Amino acid sequence: MTQTLTLRRPDDWHLHLRDGAMLQAVLPETARDFARAIIMPNLVPPVVTSADARAYRDRILAALPEGMDFTPLMTLYLTEGTDPADVIAAHASGLISAVKLYPAGATTNSASGVTDMDKVQPVFEAMAEAGVPLCVHGEVTRNEIDIFDREAVFIEEVLDPIRRRTPGLRVVMEHITTSDACAYVKESDGSLGATITTHHLMINRNHILVGGIKPHYYCLPVAKRESHRAALVELATSGFAQVFLGTDSAPHTQANKESACGCAGVFSASVTMPCLAQVFDDAGALDKLEAFTSLNGPAFYRMAPNDETITLVKGDVLEIPPQIETGDGPVVVFDPGTSVLWKVSG
């Protein structure tokens, strides 16, 4: 029997669009389903000033196909040289929606990130006063910390101290991957939100390593053990208002993924809404999907939800395209390795 589900049009609160030929190819994959997205600033060179953000926004809008309705929500890349006045002015004008904290070396193109949190404390204080959200890649990068423990250590050693010494700072823990992060956000006040990706709701570390290395499941933060994935699903499908979708859809060419030192990133924009419908359906929580994809994020960012809707239909197994073509080379599309019975109608 066919089943349909109509939701307010969703938003993506963590997205990589890259630039140039890659931007041209991947942007329509997001704009097809999503009305807005928080755009990551980790280009080379990164988007560090309001002038950078304005120029990047213009390039995104120029790449948007005619007839598609999509709003890029820009961010600035926090460095130890960031000017608090530039941040506040950019946010007040509506140019940016948040500032992104990358610990130096944590992920793709993060070499310009922060090494000393004390040096950016004045920026945090100005952001708290002005209500500018801080998006954080929540991992420490010290070599002695196991890669599977880096999120939990970051919460204890970096994030919690930042929040304690900066009352009122609104923080989004991006792409959380552990039960530790789930517990931390559930115990927090309304100044803390968290995003969860499509792929972290569907895969665990076995998907990467069992039966050979699967580079297209490799991302940062890396997928954890099954108990952590289950905690993420429980939180996402609970209706908890401070958690929302951030796909972290991150395109890399197939050649760059399938190399001796493959890039971290999962490209999921093309299939996110069908995959999420399957996750929520399997959890018996389809009634909570709209909150996760379309309501909680706008509420945290103090924006109105979208008026438009999309409809998902349950029926035959979704045929996931193996890749999309870009001017830089093919990009492999996320395939969870399990049947997805939903698709976006129309």
Tab-separated table of C-alpha atoms in Angstrom:
chain	number	residue	atom	x	y	z
A	1	MET	CA	0.000	0.000	0.000
A	2	THR	CA	1.348	3.445	-0.945
A	3	GLN	CA	1.987	5.754	1.991
A	4	THR	CA	2.553	9.492	1.731
A	5	LEU	CA	3.994	12.016	4.155
A	6	THR	CA	3.870	15.793	3.653
A	7	LEU	CA	6.256	18.035	5.594
A	8	ARG	CA	7.226	21.660	5.653
A	9	ARG	CA	10.142	22.042	3.297
A	10	PRO	CA	13.309	21.117	5.196
A	11	ASP	CA	16.533	23.018	5.820
A	12	ASP	CA	20.089	21.702	6.081
A	13	TRP	CA	21.970	23.237	9.003
A	14	HIS	CA	25.423	21.991	7.922
A	15	LEU	CA	26.399	21.768	4.257
A	16	HIS	CA	29.543	21.818	2.114
A	17	LEU	CA	29.099	23.225	-1.381
A	18	ARG	CA	32.766	23.763	-2.298
A	19	ASP	CA	33.376	26.172	-5.187
A	20	GLY	CA	33.809	26.346	-8.957
A	21	ALA	CA	32.847	23.272	-10.977
A	22	MET	CA	32.028	21.243	-7.865
A	23	LEU	CA	29.648	23.935	-6.618
A	24	GLN	CA	27.896	24.014	-9.980
A	25	ALA	CA	27.248	20.266	-9.825
A	26	VAL	CA	26.300	19.702	-6.175
A	27	LEU	CA	24.183	22.786	-5.477
A	28	PRO	CA	21.102	21.507	-7.395
A	29	GLU	CA	21.213	18.260	-5.388
A	30	THR	CA	20.529	20.274	-2.218
A	31	ALA	CA	18.286	22.969	-3.704
A	32	ARG	CA	15.917	20.337	-5.076
A	33	ASP	CA	14.660	19.429	-1.575
A	34	PHE	CA	15.993	22.045	0.843
A	35	ALA	CA	14.971	25.678	1.150
A	36	ARG	CA	17.995	26.897	3.119
A	37	ALA	CA	21.355	25.617	4.309
A	38	ILE	CA	24.148	26.731	6.608
A	39	ILE	CA	27.143	26.877	4.271
A	40	MET	CA	30.497	25.752	5.610
A	41	PRO	CA	33.369	28.249	5.134
A	42	ASN	CA	36.319	25.840	4.814
A	43	LEU	CA	37.294	26.742	1.288
A	44	VAL	CA	40.914	27.243	0.263
A	45	PRO	CA	41.488	29.993	1.244
A	46	PRO	CA	38.759	30.000	3.921
A	47	VAL	CA	35.864	32.442	4.250
A	48	VAL	CA	37.201	34.559	7.110
A	49	THR	CA	35.784	38.066	6.579
A	50	SER	CA	32.439	39.580	5.681
A	51	ALA	CA	33.827	40.464	2.265
A	52	ASP	CA	34.745	36.795	1.735
A	53	ALA	CA	31.255	35.695	2.763
A	54	ARG	CA	29.559	38.190	0.479
A	55	ALA	CA	31.646	37.077	-2.507
A	56	TYR	CA	31.029	33.383	-1.799
A	57	ARG	CA	27.278	33.962	-1.424
A	58	ASP	CA	27.265	35.712	-4.788
A	59	ARG	CA	29.020	32.744	-6.411
A	60	ILE	CA	26.494	30.324	-4.901
A	61	LEU	CA	23.526	32.356	-6.113
A	62	ALA	CA	25.072	32.664	-9.563
A	63	ALA	CA	25.400	28.866	-9.702
A	64	LEU	CA	21.769	28.242	-8.688
A	65	PRO	CA	19.800	26.879	-11.668
A	66	GLU	CA	16.960	29.047	-12.907
A	67	GLY	CA	13.661	28.165	-11.276
A	68	MET	CA	15.185	26.740	-8.080
A	69	ASP	CA	14.408	28.467	-4.786
A	70	PHE	CA	17.265	28.226	-2.283
A	71	THR	CA	18.819	30.555	0.293
A	72	PRO	CA	22.448	30.048	1.370
A	73	LEU	CA	23.003	30.977	5.018
A	74	MET	CA	26.611	32.090	5.202
A	75	THR	CA	29.162	31.551	7.970
A	76	LEU	CA	32.597	32.895	8.825
A	77	TYR	CA	35.599	30.695	9.553
A	78	LEU	CA	36.936	31.564	13.004
A	79	THR	CA	40.666	32.234	13.205
A	80	GLU	CA	42.858	33.693	15.893
A	81	GLY	CA	42.847	36.903	13.860
A	82	THR	CA	39.068	37.227	13.523
A	83	ASP	CA	37.815	40.769	14.139
A	84	PRO	CA	34.822	40.728	16.528
A	85	ALA	CA	33.462	43.930	14.977
A	86	ASP	CA	33.429	42.365	11.517
A	87	VAL	CA	31.526	39.349	12.859
A	88	ILE	CA	28.911	41.438	14.631
A	89	ALA	CA	28.384	43.766	11.678
A	90	ALA	CA	28.057	40.849	9.257
A	91	HIS	CA	25.468	39.165	11.468
A	92	ALA	CA	23.536	42.375	12.119
A	93	SER	CA	23.256	43.006	8.374
A	94	GLY	CA	21.946	39.492	7.725
A	95	LEU	CA	24.998	38.523	5.694
A	96	ILE	CA	26.018	35.666	8.005
A	97	SER	CA	24.010	33.367	10.257
A	98	ALA	CA	26.831	31.889	12.363
A	99	VAL	CA	30.570	31.559	12.932
A	100	LYS	CA	32.340	28.208	12.550
A	101	LEU	CA	34.981	26.925	14.969
A	102	TYR	CA	37.383	24.346	13.559
A	103	PRO	CA	40.094	23.153	15.922
A	104	ALA	CA	43.211	23.332	13.738
A	105	GLY	CA	43.723	20.085	11.853
A	106	ALA	CA	40.391	18.521	12.810
A	107	THR	CA	39.020	17.901	9.316
A	108	THR	CA	39.157	18.892	5.631
A	109	ASN	CA	40.712	22.330	5.068
A	110	SER	CA	40.942	23.092	8.792
A	111	ALA	CA	44.621	24.081	8.898
A	112	SER	CA	43.664	27.717	9.510
A	113	GLY	CA	41.581	26.795	12.568
A	114	VAL	CA	42.068	27.716	16.198
A	115	THR	CA	44.948	26.347	18.287
A	116	ASP	CA	44.473	28.541	21.396
A	117	MET	CA	40.895	29.130	22.555
A	118	ASP	CA	41.984	31.980	24.838
A	119	LYS	CA	42.930	34.010	21.765
A	120	VAL	CA	39.357	33.918	20.433
A	121	GLN	CA	37.604	34.503	23.769
A	122	PRO	CA	36.918	38.178	22.886
A	123	VAL	CA	35.116	36.979	19.752
A	124	PHE	CA	33.006	34.546	21.818
A	125	GLU	CA	32.086	37.332	24.242
A	126	ALA	CA	31.027	39.667	21.448
A	127	MET	CA	29.003	36.883	19.831
A	128	ALA	CA	27.247	36.089	23.103
A	129	GLU	CA	26.248	39.718	23.557
A	130	ALA	CA	24.984	40.001	19.966
A	131	GLY	CA	23.298	36.586	19.810
A	132	VAL	CA	25.519	35.181	17.051
A	133	PRO	CA	25.530	31.348	17.034
A	134	LEU	CA	28.818	29.464	17.187
A	135	CYS	CA	28.958	26.216	15.199
A	136	VAL	CA	31.656	23.845	16.443
A	137	HIS	CA	33.452	20.885	14.960
A	138	GLY	CA	33.666	19.043	18.252
A	139	GLU	CA	36.908	17.083	18.265
A	140	VAL	CA	40.271	17.575	19.898
A	141	THR	CA	43.242	16.915	17.638
A	142	ARG	CA	46.044	15.824	19.969
A	143	ASN	CA	47.815	12.742	18.649
A	144	GLU	CA	47.601	10.903	21.967
A	145	ILE	CA	43.771	10.992	21.948
A	146	ASP	CA	42.186	8.020	20.191
A	147	ILE	CA	40.169	9.125	17.162
A	148	PHE	CA	37.064	7.428	18.565
A	149	ASP	CA	37.363	9.424	21.824
A	150	ARG	CA	38.003	12.873	20.402
A	151	GLU	CA	34.391	14.094	20.585
A	152	ALA	CA	33.918	13.144	24.235
A	153	VAL	CA	37.241	14.735	25.192
A	154	PHE	CA	36.340	17.905	23.281
A	155	ILE	CA	33.109	18.283	25.255
A	156	GLU	CA	34.949	17.956	28.565
A	157	GLU	CA	38.119	19.905	27.807
A	158	VAL	CA	37.009	22.562	25.297
A	159	LEU	CA	33.278	23.012	24.821
A	160	ASP	CA	32.081	22.945	28.408
A	161	PRO	CA	34.759	25.432	29.553
A	162	ILE	CA	33.891	27.792	26.661
A	163	ARG	CA	30.206	27.720	27.592
A	164	ARG	CA	30.898	28.184	31.309
A	165	ARG	CA	33.082	31.245	30.811
A	166	THR	CA	30.815	32.756	28.120
A	167	PRO	CA	27.263	32.839	29.500
A	168	GLY	CA	24.658	33.376	26.816
A	169	LEU	CA	26.788	32.090	23.936
A	170	ARG	CA	24.552	30.088	21.613
A	171	VAL	CA	26.384	26.996	20.397
A	172	VAL	CA	25.590	24.267	17.868
A	173	MET	CA	27.460	21.003	18.331
A	174	GLU	CA	27.687	19.912	14.727
A	175	HIS	CA	27.502	16.324	13.455
A	176	ILE	CA	27.444	14.679	16.875
A	177	THR	CA	28.416	11.009	16.827
A	178	THR	CA	28.396	9.695	20.403
A	179	SER	CA	26.064	8.903	23.266
A	180	ASP	CA	28.241	11.314	25.290
A	181	ALA	CA	27.227	14.201	23.029
A	182	CYS	CA	23.580	13.099	23.106
A	183	ALA	CA	23.596	13.169	26.905
A	184	TYR	CA	25.362	16.537	27.021
A	185	VAL	CA	22.878	18.303	24.776
A	186	LYS	CA	19.888	16.721	26.516
A	187	GLU	CA	21.148	17.989	29.874
A	188	SER	CA	21.870	21.502	28.608
A	189	ASP	CA	19.873	24.697	28.609
A	190	GLY	CA	18.318	26.202	25.492
A	191	SER	CA	21.564	27.896	24.444
A	192	LEU	CA	22.965	24.603	23.106
A	193	GLY	CA	21.759	22.790	20.009
A	194	ALA	CA	23.113	19.861	18.025
A	195	THR	CA	22.964	18.613	14.463
A	196	ILE	CA	23.006	14.982	13.361
A	197	THR	CA	23.916	13.810	9.883
A	198	THR	CA	22.040	11.408	7.664
A	199	HIS	CA	24.937	8.969	7.504
A	200	HIS	CA	25.629	8.865	11.243
A	201	LEU	CA	22.021	7.765	11.757
A	202	MET	CA	22.530	4.871	9.335
A	203	ILE	CA	26.094	3.553	9.591
A	204	ASN	CA	28.537	2.562	12.297
A	205	ARG	CA	32.270	1.905	12.174
A	206	ASN	CA	31.726	-1.655	10.919
A	207	HIS	CA	30.462	-0.199	7.650
A	208	ILE	CA	33.871	1.413	7.139
A	209	LEU	CA	36.087	-1.492	8.146
A	210	VAL	CA	34.381	-4.882	7.853
A	211	GLY	CA	35.152	-6.800	4.663
A	212	GLY	CA	37.696	-4.249	3.511
A	213	ILE	CA	38.049	-0.499	3.852
A	214	LYS	CA	35.023	1.380	2.440
A	215	PRO	CA	36.331	4.907	1.757
A	216	HIS	CA	32.931	6.364	0.885
A	217	TYR	CA	31.769	5.778	4.467
A	218	TYR	CA	34.823	7.532	5.894
A	219	CYS	CA	34.049	10.933	7.408
A	220	LEU	CA	35.119	13.136	10.293
A	221	PRO	CA	34.020	12.787	12.983
A	222	VAL	CA	34.385	9.115	12.142
A	223	ALA	CA	31.358	6.837	12.652
A	224	LYS	CA	31.444	5.129	16.043
A	225	ARG	CA	30.228	1.785	17.415
A	226	GLU	CA	26.611	0.635	17.053
A	227	SER	CA	25.566	1.718	20.548
A	228	HIS	CA	26.401	5.309	19.646
A	229	ARG	CA	24.451	5.141	16.375
A	230	ALA	CA	21.455	3.825	18.310
A	231	ALA	CA	21.716	6.749	20.755
A	232	LEU	CA	21.725	9.197	17.838
A	233	VAL	CA	18.602	7.604	16.362
A	234	GLU	CA	16.870	7.686	19.728
A	235	LEU	CA	17.635	11.389	20.141
A	236	ALA	CA	16.753	12.389	16.569
A	237	THR	CA	13.431	10.541	16.629
A	238	SER	CA	12.448	11.697	20.124
A	239	GLY	CA	11.156	15.116	19.112
A	240	PHE	CA	13.729	16.833	21.367
A	241	ALA	CA	13.648	20.462	20.271
A	242	GLN	CA	17.383	21.218	20.435
A	243	VAL	CA	18.466	18.657	17.841
A	244	PHE	CA	18.028	19.058	14.093
A	245	LEU	CA	19.320	17.991	10.705
A	246	GLY	CA	22.737	18.979	9.457
A	247	THR	CA	23.746	16.626	6.677
A	248	ASP	CA	27.436	17.552	6.561
A	249	SER	CA	27.094	16.484	2.936
A	250	ALA	CA	30.672	16.845	1.746
A	251	PRO	CA	31.560	16.145	-1.875
A	252	HIS	CA	34.959	14.825	-2.872
A	253	THR	CA	35.797	13.300	-6.210
A	254	GLN	CA	35.861	9.522	-6.409
A	255	ALA	CA	39.602	9.626	-7.126
A	256	ASN	CA	40.283	11.659	-3.996
A	257	LYS	CA	38.186	9.311	-1.848
A	258	GLU	CA	39.686	6.126	-3.307
A	259	SER	CA	43.329	7.027	-2.743
A	260	ALA	CA	46.169	6.084	-0.404
A	261	CYS	CA	45.125	8.947	1.888
A	262	GLY	CA	41.436	9.331	1.111
A	263	CYS	CA	39.496	12.484	1.952
A	264	ALA	CA	36.991	12.522	4.797
A	265	GLY	CA	33.424	13.228	3.752
A	266	VAL	CA	30.133	11.622	2.755
A	267	PHE	CA	28.030	13.088	-0.061
A	268	SER	CA	24.402	12.567	0.981
A	269	ALA	CA	22.505	15.592	-0.356
A	270	SER	CA	20.895	13.612	-3.176
A	271	VAL	CA	19.266	11.013	-0.907
A	272	THR	CA	18.926	12.577	2.540
A	273	MET	CA	15.164	12.963	2.757
A	274	PRO	CA	14.339	9.392	1.603
A	275	CYS	CA	17.006	8.012	3.947
A	276	LEU	CA	15.702	9.990	6.904
A	277	ALA	CA	12.129	8.924	6.211
A	278	GLN	CA	13.354	5.326	6.335
A	279	VAL	CA	15.184	5.877	9.643
A	280	PHE	CA	12.170	7.503	11.255
A	281	ASP	CA	9.794	4.925	9.773
A	282	ASP	CA	11.906	2.071	11.147
A	283	ALA	CA	11.827	3.777	14.557
A	284	GLY	CA	8.048	4.202	14.445
A	285	ALA	CA	8.519	7.964	14.593
A	286	LEU	CA	7.402	9.400	11.248
A	287	ASP	CA	5.387	11.954	13.192
A	288	LYS	CA	8.686	13.379	14.528
A	289	LEU	CA	10.432	13.754	11.159
A	290	GLU	CA	9.112	17.247	10.426
A	291	ALA	CA	10.430	18.597	13.732
A	292	PHE	CA	13.903	17.210	13.034
A	293	THR	CA	14.145	18.387	9.419
A	294	SER	CA	11.959	21.490	9.264
A	295	LEU	CA	11.082	23.040	12.635
A	296	ASN	CA	13.779	22.660	15.300
A	297	GLY	CA	16.581	24.220	13.265
A	298	PRO	CA	14.713	27.397	12.349
A	299	ALA	CA	13.600	27.770	15.968
A	300	PHE	CA	17.175	27.560	17.249
A	301	TYR	CA	18.436	30.016	14.626
A	302	ARG	CA	15.468	32.320	15.348
A	303	MET	CA	14.000	32.048	11.873
A	304	ALA	CA	10.524	31.179	10.680
A	305	PRO	CA	9.948	27.696	9.275
A	306	ASN	CA	9.357	27.401	5.556
A	307	ASP	CA	5.811	27.808	4.248
A	308	GLU	CA	6.326	25.435	1.307
A	309	THR	CA	5.996	21.670	1.681
A	310	ILE	CA	7.478	18.516	0.211
A	311	THR	CA	5.846	15.100	-0.018
A	312	LEU	CA	7.528	11.743	0.465
A	313	VAL	CA	6.016	8.537	-0.880
A	314	LYS	CA	6.658	5.001	0.377
A	315	GLY	CA	6.662	2.269	-2.232
A	316	ASP	CA	9.336	0.483	-4.245
A	317	VAL	CA	12.986	0.347	-3.219
A	318	LEU	CA	14.722	3.626	-4.012
A	319	GLU	CA	17.264	3.395	-6.813
A	320	ILE	CA	20.200	5.346	-5.434
A	321	PRO	CA	22.355	6.843	-8.200
A	322	PRO	CA	25.909	5.548	-7.846
A	323	GLN	CA	27.414	8.963	-8.529
A	324	ILE	CA	26.879	12.423	-9.902
A	325	GLU	CA	29.111	13.918	-12.546
A	326	THR	CA	30.997	17.148	-11.883
A	327	GLY	CA	33.517	19.160	-13.823
A	328	ASP	CA	36.148	17.965	-11.350
A	329	GLY	CA	35.240	14.267	-11.661
A	330	PRO	CA	32.515	11.913	-10.392
A	331	VAL	CA	31.269	12.135	-6.800
A	332	VAL	CA	29.890	8.937	-5.229
A	333	VAL	CA	26.448	9.262	-3.613
A	334	PHE	CA	25.857	7.881	-0.112
A	335	ASP	CA	24.295	4.427	-0.148
A	336	PRO	CA	23.416	3.124	3.339
A	337	GLY	CA	23.615	-0.474	2.177
A	338	THR	CA	20.054	-1.187	3.223
A	339	SER	CA	16.735	-0.840	1.419
A	340	VAL	CA	15.207	2.642	1.370
A	341	LEU	CA	11.499	2.496	0.544
A	342	TRP	CA	10.828	6.236	0.438
A	343	LYS	CA	11.330	8.870	-2.245
A	344	VAL	CA	10.549	12.554	-2.654
A	345	SER	CA	7.470	12.942	-4.850
A	346	GLY	CA	7.654	15.141	-7.926
